[in-house]
PDB file of C-alpha atoms in Angstrom:
ATOM      1  CA  MET K   1      12.397  37.390  21.548  1.00 38.00           C
ATOM      2  CA  GLU K   2      11.599  35.744  18.321  1.00 38.00           C
ATOM      3  CA  ILE K   3       9.281  32.332  19.131  1.00 40.00           C
ATOM      4  CA  LYS K   4       9.941  29.494  17.451  1.00 43.00           C
ATOM      5  CA  HIS K   5       6.537  28.121  16.211  1.00 45.00           C
ATOM      6  CA  SER K   6       6.721  24.245  16.472  1.00 44.00           C
ATOM      7  CA  PRO K   7       4.625  22.453  13.281  1.00 48.00           C
ATOM      8  CA  PRO K   8       1.970  20.248  14.785  1.00 48.00           C
ATOM      9  CA  ALA K   9       3.507  17.853  12.332  1.00 48.00           C
ATOM     10  CA  THR K  10       6.901  18.271  14.864  1.00 50.00           C
ATOM     11  CA  LEU K  11       5.172  19.111  17.695  1.00 44.00           C
ATOM     12  CA  LEU K  12       3.122  14.755  17.766  1.00 44.00           C
ATOM     13  CA  ALA K  13       7.103  13.553  16.786  1.00 46.00           C
ATOM     14  CA  LYS K  14       7.873  14.969  20.135  1.00 47.00           C
ATOM     15  CA  LEU K  15       5.584  12.894  22.191  1.00 45.00           C
ATOM     16  CA  ASN K  16       7.701   9.507  21.551  1.00 49.00           C
ATOM     17  CA  PRO K  17      10.772  10.239  19.404  1.00 51.00           C
ATOM     18  CA  THR K  18      10.870   7.360  17.665  1.00 66.00           C
ATOM     19  CA  VAL K  19       7.575   7.498  16.798  1.00 77.00           C
ATOM     20  CA  THR K  20       6.792  10.543  14.462  1.00 83.00           C
ATOM     21  CA  ALA K  21       3.978  11.756  12.786  1.00 85.00           C
ATOM     22  CA  ALA K  22       4.824   9.925   8.923  1.00 85.00           C
ATOM     23  CA  THR K  23       4.290   6.978  11.388  1.00 88.00           C
ATOM     24  CA  TYR K  24       1.128   7.546  13.298  1.00 90.00           C
ATOM     25  CA  LEU K  25      -0.151   7.920   9.922  1.00 90.00           C
ATOM     26  CA  THR K  26       1.071   5.353   8.776  1.00 91.00           C
ATOM     27  CA  LEU K  27       0.081   3.209  11.977  1.00 92.00           C
ATOM     28  CA  LEU K  28      -3.315   4.760  11.500  1.00 94.00           C
ATOM     29  CA  ARG K  29      -4.043   3.589   7.652  1.00 95.00           C
ATOM     30  CA  THR K  30      -3.341  -0.076   9.314  1.00 95.00           C
ATOM     31  CA  LEU K  31      -6.107   0.762  12.131  1.00 96.00           C
ATOM     32  CA  LEU K  32      -8.352   1.813   8.608  1.00 97.00           C
ATOM     33  CA  VAL K  33      -7.750  -1.644   7.175  1.00 97.00           C
ATOM     34  CA  PRO K  34     -10.858  -3.567   8.833  1.00 97.00           C
ATOM     35  CA  VAL K  35     -12.583  -0.347   9.370  1.00 98.00           C
ATOM     36  CA  PHE K  36     -12.366  -0.888   5.072  1.00 97.00           C
ATOM     37  CA  ALA K  37     -13.103  -4.375   5.215  1.00 98.00           C
ATOM     38  CA  VAL K  38     -16.692  -4.272   7.094  1.00 98.00           C
ATOM     39  CA  PRO K  39     -18.875  -2.564   5.126  1.00 97.00           C
ATOM     40  CA  ALA K  40     -16.249  -3.384   2.348  1.00 96.00           C
ATOM     41  CA  VAL K  41     -17.022  -7.659   2.374  1.00 97.00           C
ATOM     42  CA  SER K  42     -20.726  -6.203   3.303  1.00 97.00           C
ATOM     43  CA  TYR K  43     -21.625  -4.350   0.531  1.00 96.00           C
ATOM     44  CA  GLY K  44     -20.370  -7.551  -1.880  1.00 94.00           C
ATOM     45  CA  MET K  45     -22.756  -9.983  -0.765  1.00 96.00           C
ATOM     46  CA  SER K  46     -25.604  -8.246  -0.680  1.00 96.00           C
ATOM     47  CA  VAL K  47     -24.603  -7.366  -4.524  1.00 93.00           C
ATOM     48  CA  LYS K  48     -24.058 -11.218  -5.170  1.00 92.00           C
ATOM     49  CA  SER K  49     -27.723 -11.778  -3.224  1.00 94.00           C
ATOM     50  CA  GLY K  50     -28.787  -9.024  -5.887  1.00 92.00           C
ATOM     51  CA  ASN K  51     -29.845  -6.440  -3.543  1.00 94.00           C
ATOM     52  CA  PRO K  52     -27.230  -4.188  -3.150  1.00 93.00           C
ATOM     53  CA  ASN K  53     -26.721  -2.111  -0.720  1.00 96.00           C
ATOM     54  CA  GLU K  54     -24.967   1.557  -1.900  1.00 94.00           C
ATOM     55  CA  ALA K  55     -24.558   2.537   1.151  1.00 97.00           C
ATOM     56  CA  LEU K  56     -22.134   0.150   2.417  1.00 96.00           C
ATOM     57  CA  HIS K  57     -20.106   0.707  -0.879  1.00 95.00           C
ATOM     58  CA  TRP K  58     -19.649   4.464  -0.308  1.00 95.00           C
ATOM     59  CA  TRP K  59     -19.012   3.378   3.503  1.00 96.00           C
ATOM     60  CA  ALA K  60     -16.282   1.028   1.729  1.00 96.00           C
ATOM     61  CA  VAL K  61     -15.155   3.957  -0.755  1.00 94.00           C
ATOM     62  CA  GLY K  62     -14.855   6.981   1.404  1.00 95.00           C
ATOM     63  CA  ILE K  63     -12.381   4.602   4.322  1.00 96.00           C
ATOM     64  CA  PHE K  64     -10.484   3.429   1.770  1.00 95.00           C
ATOM     65  CA  PHE K  65      -9.876   6.458   0.361  1.00 94.00           C
ATOM     66  CA  VAL K  66      -8.934   8.246   3.611  1.00 95.00           C
ATOM     67  CA  ALA K  67      -6.548   5.205   4.008  1.00 94.00           C
ATOM     68  CA  ALA K  68      -5.494   5.905   0.847  1.00 91.00           C
ATOM     69  CA  MET K  69      -4.929   9.526   1.493  1.00 93.00           C
ATOM     70  CA  THR K  70      -2.863   8.527   5.055  1.00 92.00           C
ATOM     71  CA  ASP K  71      -0.286   7.392   1.921  1.00 87.00           C
ATOM     72  CA  TYR K  72      -0.159  10.185   1.064  1.00 87.00           C
ATOM     73  CA  ALA K  73      -0.169  12.362   3.410  1.00 89.00           C
ATOM     74  CA  ASP K  74       3.117  10.842   5.488  1.00 84.00           C
ATOM     75  CA  GLY K  75       5.488  10.667   2.796  1.00 80.00           C
ATOM     76  CA  VAL K  76       5.529  14.532   2.617  1.00 84.00           C
ATOM     77  CA  ILE K  77       5.442  14.629   6.236  1.00 85.00           C
ATOM     78  CA  ALA K  78       8.430  12.181   7.105  1.00 80.00           C
ATOM     79  CA  ARG K  79      10.034  14.758   3.551  1.00 81.00           C
ATOM     80  CA  ARG K  80       8.961  18.001   4.961  1.00 84.00           C
ATOM     81  CA  TYR K  81      10.042  17.737   9.023  1.00 81.00           C
ATOM     82  CA  ASN K  82      12.443  14.998   7.980  1.00 81.00           C
ATOM     83  CA  GLN K  83      10.809  12.808  10.308  1.00 76.00           C
ATOM     84  CA  ARG K  84      12.504   9.477   8.281  1.00 77.00           C
ATOM     85  CA  THR K  85      12.626   6.626  10.409  1.00 77.00           C
ATOM     86  CA  ARG K  86      13.256   3.058   9.713  1.00 75.00           C
ATOM     87  CA  LEU K  87      10.677   2.582  11.964  1.00 78.00           C
ATOM     88  CA  GLY K  88       7.988   4.332   9.643  1.00 76.00           C
ATOM     89  CA  ALA K  89      10.633   2.356   6.169  1.00 77.00           C
ATOM     90  CA  PHE K  90       9.075  -1.534   7.469  1.00 79.00           C
ATOM     91  CA  LEU K  91       6.037  -0.155   9.041  1.00 85.00           C
ATOM     92  CA  ASP K  92       4.986   2.415   5.823  1.00 86.00           C
ATOM     93  CA  PRO K  93       5.238  -0.405   3.063  1.00 85.00           C
ATOM     94  CA  PHE K  94       3.306  -3.008   5.770  1.00 89.00           C
ATOM     95  CA  ALA K  95       0.789  -1.058   5.911  1.00 92.00           C
ATOM     96  CA  ASP K  96       0.766   0.147   2.130  1.00 90.00           C
ATOM     97  CA  LYS K  97       0.176  -4.136   1.493  1.00 90.00           C
ATOM     98  CA  LEU K  98      -2.255  -4.518   3.901  1.00 94.00           C
ATOM     99  CA  LEU K  99      -4.837  -2.401   2.632  1.00 95.00           C
ATOM    100  CA  ILE K 100      -3.110  -3.113  -0.987  1.00 93.00           C
ATOM    101  CA  LEU K 101      -3.867  -6.958  -0.137  1.00 94.00           C
ATOM    102  CA  THR K 102      -7.971  -6.449   1.862  1.00 96.00           C
ATOM    103  CA  ALA K 103      -9.082  -4.412  -1.248  1.00 95.00           C
ATOM    104  CA  ILE K 104      -7.710  -7.012  -4.117  1.00 94.00           C
ATOM    105  CA  THR K 105      -8.734 -10.103  -2.507  1.00 95.00           C
ATOM    106  CA  ILE K 106     -12.320  -8.472  -1.186  1.00 95.00           C
ATOM    107  CA  LEU K 107     -13.395  -7.894  -4.971  1.00 93.00           C
ATOM    108  CA  PHE K 108     -11.793 -10.776  -5.902  1.00 94.00           C
ATOM    109  CA  LEU K 109     -13.622 -12.672  -4.636  1.00 94.00           C
ATOM    110  CA  LEU K 110     -16.838 -10.680  -3.610  1.00 92.00           C
ATOM    111  CA  PRO K 111     -17.159  -8.446  -6.689  1.00 90.00           C
ATOM    112  CA  TRP K 112     -19.457  -5.108  -6.639  1.00 90.00           C
ATOM    113  CA  GLY K 113     -20.965  -5.994  -9.897  1.00 86.00           C
ATOM    114  CA  GLU K 114     -20.978  -8.414 -12.506  1.00 81.00           C
ATOM    115  CA  ASN K 115     -18.073  -8.872 -15.407  1.00 80.00           C
ATOM    116  CA  TRP K 116     -17.004  -6.124 -13.318  1.00 84.00           C
ATOM    117  CA  LYS K 117     -14.316  -7.675 -10.843  1.00 85.00           C
ATOM    118  CA  ILE K 118     -10.048  -8.188 -11.240  1.00 90.00           C
ATOM    119  CA  PRO K 119      -9.193 -10.941 -12.782  1.00 92.00           C
ATOM    120  CA  ALA K 120      -7.440 -13.745 -10.274  1.00 94.00           C
ATOM    121  CA  TRP K 121      -4.353 -14.361 -12.384  1.00 96.00           C
ATOM    122  CA  PHE K 122      -3.577  -9.310 -11.493  1.00 96.00           C
ATOM    123  CA  VAL K 123      -4.382 -11.105  -7.839  1.00 95.00           C
ATOM    124  CA  GLY K 124      -1.482 -13.573  -8.168  1.00 96.00           C
ATOM    125  CA  LEU K 125       0.471 -11.626  -8.863  1.00 96.00           C
ATOM    126  CA  VAL K 126       0.805  -9.134  -6.623  1.00 95.00           C
ATOM    127  CA  PHE K 127       1.063 -11.654  -4.017  1.00 95.00           C
ATOM    128  CA  LEU K 128       4.403 -13.036  -6.487  1.00 95.00           C
ATOM    129  CA  ARG K 129       5.544  -9.603  -5.791  1.00 94.00           C
ATOM    130  CA  ASP K 130       5.361  -9.604  -2.814  1.00 91.00           C
ATOM    131  CA  ALA K 131       5.980 -13.370  -1.559  1.00 94.00           C
ATOM    132  CA  VAL K 132       9.983 -12.026  -4.065  1.00 93.00           C
ATOM    133  CA  VAL K 133       9.967  -8.711  -2.515  1.00 90.00           C
ATOM    134  CA  TRP K 134       9.617  -9.686   1.676  1.00 88.00           C
ATOM    135  CA  GLY K 135      10.654 -13.535   1.317  1.00 92.00           C
ATOM    136  CA  GLY K 136      13.753 -11.528  -1.137  1.00 90.00           C
ATOM    137  CA  ILE K 137      14.599  -9.652   2.350  1.00 87.00           C
ATOM    138  CA  ALA K 138      14.191 -12.483   5.224  1.00 88.00           C
ATOM    139  CA  ILE K 139      16.716 -14.469   3.802  1.00 89.00           C
ATOM    140  CA  LEU K 140      19.023 -11.645   3.478  1.00 87.00           C
ATOM    141  CA  ARG K 141      18.769 -11.255   6.812  1.00 85.00           C
ATOM    142  CA  TYR K 142      19.459 -14.729   7.180  1.00 87.00           C
ATOM    143  CA  LEU K 143      22.370 -14.394   5.484  1.00 84.00           C
ATOM    144  CA  ASN K 144      23.559 -11.493   8.172  1.00 82.00           C
ATOM    145  CA  ARG K 145      23.746  -9.300   4.964  1.00 80.00           C
ATOM    146  CA  SER K 146      22.938  -5.391   6.637  1.00 76.00           C
ATOM    147  CA  VAL K 147      19.485  -4.422   4.647  1.00 73.00           C
ATOM    148  CA  GLU K 148      18.210  -0.710   4.348  1.00 70.00           C
ATOM    149  CA  ILE K 149      15.180  -0.510   2.443  1.00 66.00           C
ATOM    150  CA  LYS K 150      14.829   2.365   0.284  1.00 70.00           C
ATOM    151  CA  PRO K 151      11.576   3.629  -2.078  1.00 72.00           C
ATOM    152  CA  HIS K 152      12.100   3.802  -5.346  1.00 81.00           C
ATOM    153  CA  TRP K 153      10.204   5.305  -7.891  1.00 87.00           C
ATOM    154  CA  THR K 154       8.876   2.114  -9.415  1.00 89.00           C
ATOM    155  CA  GLY K 155       7.816   0.460  -5.904  1.00 87.00           C
ATOM    156  CA  LYS K 156       5.868   3.982  -5.637  1.00 85.00           C
ATOM    157  CA  ALA K 157       4.554   4.255  -9.610  1.00 91.00           C
ATOM    158  CA  CYS K 158       3.802   0.444  -8.869  1.00 92.00           C
ATOM    159  CA  THR K 159       1.564   0.654  -5.068  1.00 88.00           C
ATOM    160  CA  ALA K 160      -0.072   4.394  -6.817  1.00 89.00           C
ATOM    161  CA  SER K 161      -0.824   2.336  -9.935  1.00 94.00           C
ATOM    162  CA  ILE K 162      -2.107  -0.475  -7.702  1.00 93.00           C
ATOM    163  CA  MET K 163      -4.918   1.620  -5.699  1.00 90.00           C
ATOM    164  CA  PHE K 164      -5.827   3.279  -8.908  1.00 92.00           C
ATOM    165  CA  THR K 165      -7.224  -0.231 -10.254  1.00 93.00           C
ATOM    166  CA  VAL K 166      -8.484  -0.665  -6.750  1.00 92.00           C
ATOM    167  CA  SER K 167     -10.619   3.179  -6.779  1.00 90.00           C
ATOM    168  CA  TRP K 168     -11.693   2.745 -10.278  1.00 91.00           C
ATOM    169  CA  THR K 169     -13.185  -1.212  -9.423  1.00 91.00           C
ATOM    170  CA  GLY K 170     -14.826   0.113  -6.196  1.00 89.00           C
ATOM    171  CA  LEU K 171     -16.470   3.192  -7.649  1.00 87.00           C
ATOM    172  CA  LYS K 172     -17.340   2.290 -10.549  1.00 85.00           C
ATOM    173  CA  ILE K 173     -18.260   5.447 -12.123  1.00 80.00           C
ATOM    174  CA  ILE K 174     -16.555   4.825 -15.001  1.00 79.00           C
ATOM    175  CA  PRO K 175     -18.575   2.281 -17.338  1.00 81.00           C
ATOM    176  CA  ILE K 176     -15.254   1.124 -19.212  1.00 84.00           C
ATOM    177  CA  ASN K 177     -13.981  -2.977 -17.938  1.00 87.00           C
ATOM    178  CA  PRO K 178     -11.353  -2.848 -15.036  1.00 90.00           C
ATOM    179  CA  ILE K 179      -9.620  -5.228 -17.108  1.00 91.00           C
ATOM    180  CA  TYR K 180      -7.214  -2.175 -18.624  1.00 92.00           C
ATOM    181  CA  PRO K 181      -6.402  -0.265 -15.310  1.00 93.00           C
ATOM    182  CA  VAL K 182      -4.877  -3.931 -14.780  1.00 95.00           C
ATOM    183  CA  ILE K 183      -2.883  -4.461 -17.586  1.00 95.00           C
ATOM    184  CA  VAL K 184      -1.249  -0.543 -17.125  1.00 95.00           C
ATOM    185  CA  THR K 185      -0.666  -1.691 -13.640  1.00 96.00           C
ATOM    186  CA  SER K 186       0.890  -5.256 -14.644  1.00 97.00           C
ATOM    187  CA  VAL K 187       3.731  -3.446 -16.207  1.00 96.00           C
ATOM    188  CA  PHE K 188       4.624  -1.232 -13.266  1.00 96.00           C
ATOM    189  CA  ILE K 189       4.172  -4.797 -10.932  1.00 96.00           C
ATOM    190  CA  VAL K 190       6.798  -5.979 -13.423  1.00 96.00           C
ATOM    191  CA  LEU K 191       9.228  -3.478 -14.235  1.00 95.00           C
ATOM    192  CA  ALA K 192       8.831  -3.354  -9.361  1.00 94.00           C
ATOM    193  CA  THR K 193       9.618  -6.866  -8.893  1.00 94.00           C
ATOM    194  CA  HIS K 194      12.866  -6.242 -11.776  1.00 94.00           C
ATOM    195  CA  GLN K 195      13.789  -3.408  -9.080  1.00 93.00           C
ATOM    196  CA  SER K 196      13.557  -4.856  -6.208  1.00 91.00           C
ATOM    197  CA  ILE K 197      15.827  -8.562  -7.745  1.00 92.00           C
ATOM    198  CA  LEU K 198      18.376  -6.004  -9.128  1.00 92.00           C
ATOM    199  CA  GLN K 199      18.565  -4.269  -5.444  1.00 88.00           C
ATOM    200  CA  GLY K 200      18.593  -7.668  -3.444  1.00 88.00           C
ATOM    201  CA  VAL K 201      21.486  -8.924  -6.237  1.00 88.00           C
ATOM    202  CA  GLN K 202      24.078  -5.294  -5.863  1.00 87.00           C
ATOM    203  CA  ILE K 203      23.242  -6.312  -1.891  1.00 83.00           C
ATOM    204  CA  LEU K 204      24.691  -9.954  -1.555  1.00 81.00           C
ATOM    205  CA  HIS K 205      27.603  -8.206  -4.138  1.00 79.00           C
ATOM    206  CA  GLN K 206      28.520  -5.109  -2.180  1.00 76.00           C
ATOM    207  CA  GLU K 207      28.811  -8.159   0.208  1.00 57.00           C
ATOM    208  CA  LYS K 208      31.062 -10.186  -0.353  1.00 57.00           C
ATOM    209  CA  SER K 209      33.609  -7.674  -2.577  1.00 54.00           C
ATOM    210  CA  ARG K 210      33.677  -6.247   1.156  1.00 56.00           C
ATOM    211  CA  PRO K 211      37.649  -7.010   2.821  1.00 53.00           C
TER     212      PRO K 211
END
């Protein structure tokens, strides 16, 4: 008699067939955003007051790192155990955007060191990309177009590079101004935005060509 052992991810998925283990990790990332924001804001305020609280600094960095790792882990689990769902496809980029926008906004408004901040134009570029993507999805759905969110390498590279830039700025270990990773990341943001626009145009043309 052969006994089959289900992997932990599959066992968790059985608790709710629509909410998989990968989705639980995505939800965890969403919940970690305010948990990260509290020490991040507090540390920024302590730096501004001239008395940096390094304990808050490392709490914020640690929580952000855990949240960022869930982004990698949920993708691995979804692919390995075939847990790709429409809910996960929607929640995963939402959780990424929430974490990223929160982090870069805090690092812009409350710099973690003198001449150690994320520039305003970069924050605007990130927000503009999200406005284009989510605005485009809203328009397509308003026009009754079927929209399926398909990950593209440019989008993944964009998210990973932004996470790297935030980590670089937050860790403050390498004494090189954050403007350099910011510039590299901006290239990926432009590429990902261009790809998103192309996908939207393709959806419009496909729908029009159908009889």
